[in-house]
Short mmCIF file of C-alpha atoms in Angstrom, two decimals:
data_model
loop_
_atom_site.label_atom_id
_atom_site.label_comp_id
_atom_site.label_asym_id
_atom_site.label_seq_id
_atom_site.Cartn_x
_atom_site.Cartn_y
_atom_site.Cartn_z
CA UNK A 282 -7.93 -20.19 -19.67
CA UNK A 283 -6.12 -16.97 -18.33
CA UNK A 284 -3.30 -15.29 -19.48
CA UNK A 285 -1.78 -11.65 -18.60
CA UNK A 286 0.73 -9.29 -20.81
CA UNK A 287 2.83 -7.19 -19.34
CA UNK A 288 6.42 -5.66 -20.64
CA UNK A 289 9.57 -7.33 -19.34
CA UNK A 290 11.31 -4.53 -18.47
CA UNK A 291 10.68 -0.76 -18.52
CA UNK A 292 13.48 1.86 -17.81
CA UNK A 293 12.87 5.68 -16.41
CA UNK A 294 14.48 8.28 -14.97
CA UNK A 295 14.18 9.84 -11.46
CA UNK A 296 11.47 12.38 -10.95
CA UNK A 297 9.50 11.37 -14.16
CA UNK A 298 6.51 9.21 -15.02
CA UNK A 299 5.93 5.82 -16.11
CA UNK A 300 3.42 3.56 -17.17
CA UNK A 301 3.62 -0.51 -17.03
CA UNK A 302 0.79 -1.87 -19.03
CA UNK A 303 -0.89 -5.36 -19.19
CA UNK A 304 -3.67 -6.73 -21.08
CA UNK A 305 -5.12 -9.72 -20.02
CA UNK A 306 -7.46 -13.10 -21.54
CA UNK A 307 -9.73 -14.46 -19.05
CA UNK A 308 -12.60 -17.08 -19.47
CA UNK A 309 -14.21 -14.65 -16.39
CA UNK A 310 -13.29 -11.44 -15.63
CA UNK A 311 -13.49 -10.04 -11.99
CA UNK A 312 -10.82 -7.15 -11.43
CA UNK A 313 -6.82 -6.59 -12.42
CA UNK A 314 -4.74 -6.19 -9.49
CA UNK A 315 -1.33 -4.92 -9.13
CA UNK A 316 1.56 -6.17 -6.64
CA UNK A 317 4.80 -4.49 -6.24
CA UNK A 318 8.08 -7.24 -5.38
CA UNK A 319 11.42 -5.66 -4.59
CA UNK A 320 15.12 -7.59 -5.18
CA UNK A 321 15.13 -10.21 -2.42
CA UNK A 322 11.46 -9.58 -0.89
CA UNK A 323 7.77 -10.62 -0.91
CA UNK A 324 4.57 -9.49 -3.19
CA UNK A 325 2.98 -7.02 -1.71
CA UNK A 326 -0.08 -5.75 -2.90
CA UNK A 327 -0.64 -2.97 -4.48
CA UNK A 328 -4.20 -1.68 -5.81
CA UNK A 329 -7.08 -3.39 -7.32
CA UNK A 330 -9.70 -2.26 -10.31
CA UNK A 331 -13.00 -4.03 -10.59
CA UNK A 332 -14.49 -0.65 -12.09
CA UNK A 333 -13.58 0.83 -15.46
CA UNK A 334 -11.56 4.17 -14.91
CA UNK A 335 -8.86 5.63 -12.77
CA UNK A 336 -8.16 4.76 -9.40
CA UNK A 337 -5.37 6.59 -7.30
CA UNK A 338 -2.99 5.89 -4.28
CA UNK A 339 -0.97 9.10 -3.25
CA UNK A 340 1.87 8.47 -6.39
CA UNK A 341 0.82 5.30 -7.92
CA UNK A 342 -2.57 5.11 -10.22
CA UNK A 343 -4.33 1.87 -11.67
CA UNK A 344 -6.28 2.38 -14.43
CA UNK A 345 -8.50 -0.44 -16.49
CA UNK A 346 -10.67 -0.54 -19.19
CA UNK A 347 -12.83 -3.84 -19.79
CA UNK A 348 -14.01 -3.30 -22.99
CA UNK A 349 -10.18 -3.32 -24.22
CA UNK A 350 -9.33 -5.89 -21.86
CA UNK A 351 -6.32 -3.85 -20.75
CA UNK A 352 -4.69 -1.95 -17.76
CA UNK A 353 -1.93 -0.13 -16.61
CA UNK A 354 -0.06 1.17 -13.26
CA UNK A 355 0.64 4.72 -13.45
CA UNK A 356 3.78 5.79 -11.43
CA UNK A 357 4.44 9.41 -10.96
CA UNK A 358 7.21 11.62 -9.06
CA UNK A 359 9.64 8.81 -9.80
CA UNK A 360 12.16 7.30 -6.49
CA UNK A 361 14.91 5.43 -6.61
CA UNK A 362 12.91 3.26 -4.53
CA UNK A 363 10.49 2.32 -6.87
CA UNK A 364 13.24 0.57 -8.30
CA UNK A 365 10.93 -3.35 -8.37
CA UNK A 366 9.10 -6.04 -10.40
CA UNK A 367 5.48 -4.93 -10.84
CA UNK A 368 2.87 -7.48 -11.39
CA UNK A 369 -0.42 -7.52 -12.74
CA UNK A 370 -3.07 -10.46 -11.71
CA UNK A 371 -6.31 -11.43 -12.03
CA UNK A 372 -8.65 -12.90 -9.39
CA UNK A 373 -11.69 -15.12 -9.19
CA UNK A 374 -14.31 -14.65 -6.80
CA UNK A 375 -14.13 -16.66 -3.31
CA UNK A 376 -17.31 -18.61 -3.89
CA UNK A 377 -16.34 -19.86 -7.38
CA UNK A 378 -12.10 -21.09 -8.97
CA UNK A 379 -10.66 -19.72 -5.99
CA UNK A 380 -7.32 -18.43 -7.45
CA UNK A 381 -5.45 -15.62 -8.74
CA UNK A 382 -3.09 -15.60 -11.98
CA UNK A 383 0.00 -13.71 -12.17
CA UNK A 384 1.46 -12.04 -14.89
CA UNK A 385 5.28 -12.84 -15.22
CA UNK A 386 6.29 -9.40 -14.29
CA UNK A 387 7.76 -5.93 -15.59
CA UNK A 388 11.40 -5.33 -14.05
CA UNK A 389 11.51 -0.75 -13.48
CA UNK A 390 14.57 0.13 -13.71
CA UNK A 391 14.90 3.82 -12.80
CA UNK A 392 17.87 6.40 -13.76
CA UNK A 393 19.39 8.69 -11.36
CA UNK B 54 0.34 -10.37 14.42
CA UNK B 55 2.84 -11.70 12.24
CA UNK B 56 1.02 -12.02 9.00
CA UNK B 57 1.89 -14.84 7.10
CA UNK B 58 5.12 -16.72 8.01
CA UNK B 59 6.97 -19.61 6.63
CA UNK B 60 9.69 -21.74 7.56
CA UNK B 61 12.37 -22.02 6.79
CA UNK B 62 14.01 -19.56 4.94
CA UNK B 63 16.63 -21.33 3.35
CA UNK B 64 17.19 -24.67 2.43
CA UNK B 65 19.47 -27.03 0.25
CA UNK B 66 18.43 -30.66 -1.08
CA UNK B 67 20.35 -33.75 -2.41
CA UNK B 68 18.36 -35.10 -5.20
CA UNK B 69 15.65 -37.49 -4.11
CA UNK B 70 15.28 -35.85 -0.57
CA UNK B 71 11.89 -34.72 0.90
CA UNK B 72 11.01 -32.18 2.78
CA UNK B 73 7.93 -30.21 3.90
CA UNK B 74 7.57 -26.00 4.03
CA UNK B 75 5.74 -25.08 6.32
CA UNK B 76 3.40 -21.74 6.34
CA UNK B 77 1.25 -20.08 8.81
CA UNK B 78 -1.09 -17.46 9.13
CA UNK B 79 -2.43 -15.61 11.90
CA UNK B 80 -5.50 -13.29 10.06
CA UNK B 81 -8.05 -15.69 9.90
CA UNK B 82 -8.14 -15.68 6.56
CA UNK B 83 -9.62 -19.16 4.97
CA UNK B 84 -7.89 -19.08 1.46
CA UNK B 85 -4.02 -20.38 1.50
CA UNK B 86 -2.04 -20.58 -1.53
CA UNK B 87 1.51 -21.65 -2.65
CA UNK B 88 3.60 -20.30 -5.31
CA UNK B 89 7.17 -20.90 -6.94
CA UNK B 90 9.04 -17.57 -8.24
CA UNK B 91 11.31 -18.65 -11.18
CA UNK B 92 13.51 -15.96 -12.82
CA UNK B 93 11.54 -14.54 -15.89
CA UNK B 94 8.80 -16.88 -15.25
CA UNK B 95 6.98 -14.64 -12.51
CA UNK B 96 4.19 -16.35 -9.78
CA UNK B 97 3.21 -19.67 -10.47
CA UNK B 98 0.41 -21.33 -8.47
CA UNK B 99 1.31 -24.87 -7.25
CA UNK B 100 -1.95 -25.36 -4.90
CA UNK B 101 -4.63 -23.59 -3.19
CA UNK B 102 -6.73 -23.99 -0.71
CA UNK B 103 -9.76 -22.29 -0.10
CA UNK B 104 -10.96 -23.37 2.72
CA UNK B 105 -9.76 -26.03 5.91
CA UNK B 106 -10.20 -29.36 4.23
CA UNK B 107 -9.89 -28.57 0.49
CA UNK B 108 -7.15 -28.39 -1.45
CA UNK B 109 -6.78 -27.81 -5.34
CA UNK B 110 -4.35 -28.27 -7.95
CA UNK B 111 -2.92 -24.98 -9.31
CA UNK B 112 -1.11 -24.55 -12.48
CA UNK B 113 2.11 -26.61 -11.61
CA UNK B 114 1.54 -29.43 -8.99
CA UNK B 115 3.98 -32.22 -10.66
CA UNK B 116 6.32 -32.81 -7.78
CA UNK B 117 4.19 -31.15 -4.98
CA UNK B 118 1.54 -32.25 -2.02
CA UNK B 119 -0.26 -30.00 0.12
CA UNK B 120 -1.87 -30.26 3.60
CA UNK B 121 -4.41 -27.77 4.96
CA UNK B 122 -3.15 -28.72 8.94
CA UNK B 123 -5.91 -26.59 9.94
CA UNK B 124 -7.13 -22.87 9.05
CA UNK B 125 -4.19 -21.26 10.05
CA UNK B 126 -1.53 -23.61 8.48
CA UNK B 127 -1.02 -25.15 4.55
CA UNK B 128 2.35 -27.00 4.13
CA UNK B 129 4.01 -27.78 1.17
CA UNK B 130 5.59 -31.31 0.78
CA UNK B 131 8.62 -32.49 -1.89
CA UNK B 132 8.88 -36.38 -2.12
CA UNK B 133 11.69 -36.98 -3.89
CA UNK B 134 13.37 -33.15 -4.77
CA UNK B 135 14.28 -32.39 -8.32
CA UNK B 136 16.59 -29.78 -9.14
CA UNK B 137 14.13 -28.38 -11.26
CA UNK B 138 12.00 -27.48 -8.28
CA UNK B 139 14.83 -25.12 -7.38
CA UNK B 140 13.13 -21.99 -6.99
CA UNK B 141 11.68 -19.71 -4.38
CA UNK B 142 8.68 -20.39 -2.91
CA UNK B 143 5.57 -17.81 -1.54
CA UNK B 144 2.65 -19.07 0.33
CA UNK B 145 -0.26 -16.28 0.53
CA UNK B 146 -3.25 -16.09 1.79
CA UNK B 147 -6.45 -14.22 1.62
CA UNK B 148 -9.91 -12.83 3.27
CA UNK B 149 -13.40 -14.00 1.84
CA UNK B 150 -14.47 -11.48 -0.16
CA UNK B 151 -11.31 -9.16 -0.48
CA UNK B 152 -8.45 -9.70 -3.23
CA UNK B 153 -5.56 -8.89 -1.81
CA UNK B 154 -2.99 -11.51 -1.37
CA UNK B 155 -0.65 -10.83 2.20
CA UNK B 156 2.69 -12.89 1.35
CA UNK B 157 5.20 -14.50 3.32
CA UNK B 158 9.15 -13.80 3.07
CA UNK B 159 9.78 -16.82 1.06
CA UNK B 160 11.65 -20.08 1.01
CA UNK B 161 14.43 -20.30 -1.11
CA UNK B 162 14.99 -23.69 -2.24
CA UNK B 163 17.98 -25.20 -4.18
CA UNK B 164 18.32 -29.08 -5.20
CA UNK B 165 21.62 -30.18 -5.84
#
């Protein structure tokens, strides 16, 4: 089976960094995926790691390691806008399970 | 292009009414998927489809049929509605070979 980790809720203040981690139990493991939701809206997708290492997006970073079975989104230069549900998932490939899992979420809240 | 659309957007059920959700997408993408977003509980897979003609079961199909119309359209059928299918739902859908999931703006769904 698969399962994902990930912190309910994480709080930080404008301006700053934070991390949301998630650490994950898969029969087969692809790449972790992350999806930002805000209040009221749709998933939209956010960065994907099949590699071990850092990847990054202007302020947001992904980061996984496979050997730990773990990964985190890096957010840096904190906006009130980032204000959102973060989700980590995992994938399996199109010719095989063709689905992707969901962790239940981490809630940001972020301080003015 | 619209992405991925659904209809409709709201909707309120008597117990034991049906009803079908209806999805669409307009990248050519063969994978469909639906989801239910519960309050703490995150995105749970009802059923997928990875290609016209198939359909699976996800991780919560009790309650639920699915019809893949043709590739650009998977609908999402409640016999008899619960009001524990209250919930909002997310169809997605995806590109061979890619992992990103493109969302649609949801159906929110109460059962009274």
């Amino acid at each position: 089976g698969q399962s994902l980790e990930q912190p309910s809720e994480v709080t930080a203040v404008e301006g700053a960094i934070v991390q949301i981690n998630c650490t994950y139990q898969t029969s087969g493991f692809y790449g972790l995926s992350w999806y930002q939701q805000h209040d009221g809206g749709a998933p939209t997708f956010l960065s994907y790691n099949a590699l071990d290492g850092l990847e990054e997006t202007g302020r947001f970073s992904s980061f996984l390691s496979r050997s730990d079975s773990y990964g985190y989104l890096l957010l840096q230069e904190l906006q009130m806008k980032d204000s959102a549900s973060y989700f980590c998932a995992v994938p399996t490939p199109m010719n095989r399970d063709d689905k992707i899992i969901f962790g239940k979420g981490t809630r940001l809240h972020i301080l003015p | 292009n619209a992405g991925v659309t659904q209809t409709p957007k709201f909707q309120v059920l008597k117990t034991g009414q049906s009803m079908t959700l209806q999805c669409a997408q307009d990248m050519n993408h063969n994978s469909m998927y639906w989801y239910r977003q519960d309050p703490g509980m995150g995105l749970r897979l009802i059923y997928y489809s990875a290609s016209e003609g198939t359909t699976d079961k996800g991780e919560v199909p009790n309650g639920y049929n699915v019809s893949r119309l043709n590739k650009r359209e998977f609908s999402l059928r409640l016999e008899s509605a619960a009001p524990s299918q209250t919930s909002v739902y997310f169809c997605a859908s995806r590109a061979g070979g890619h992992y990103e999931q493109y969302f649609g703006p949801g159906t929110r769904l109460t059962v009274t």
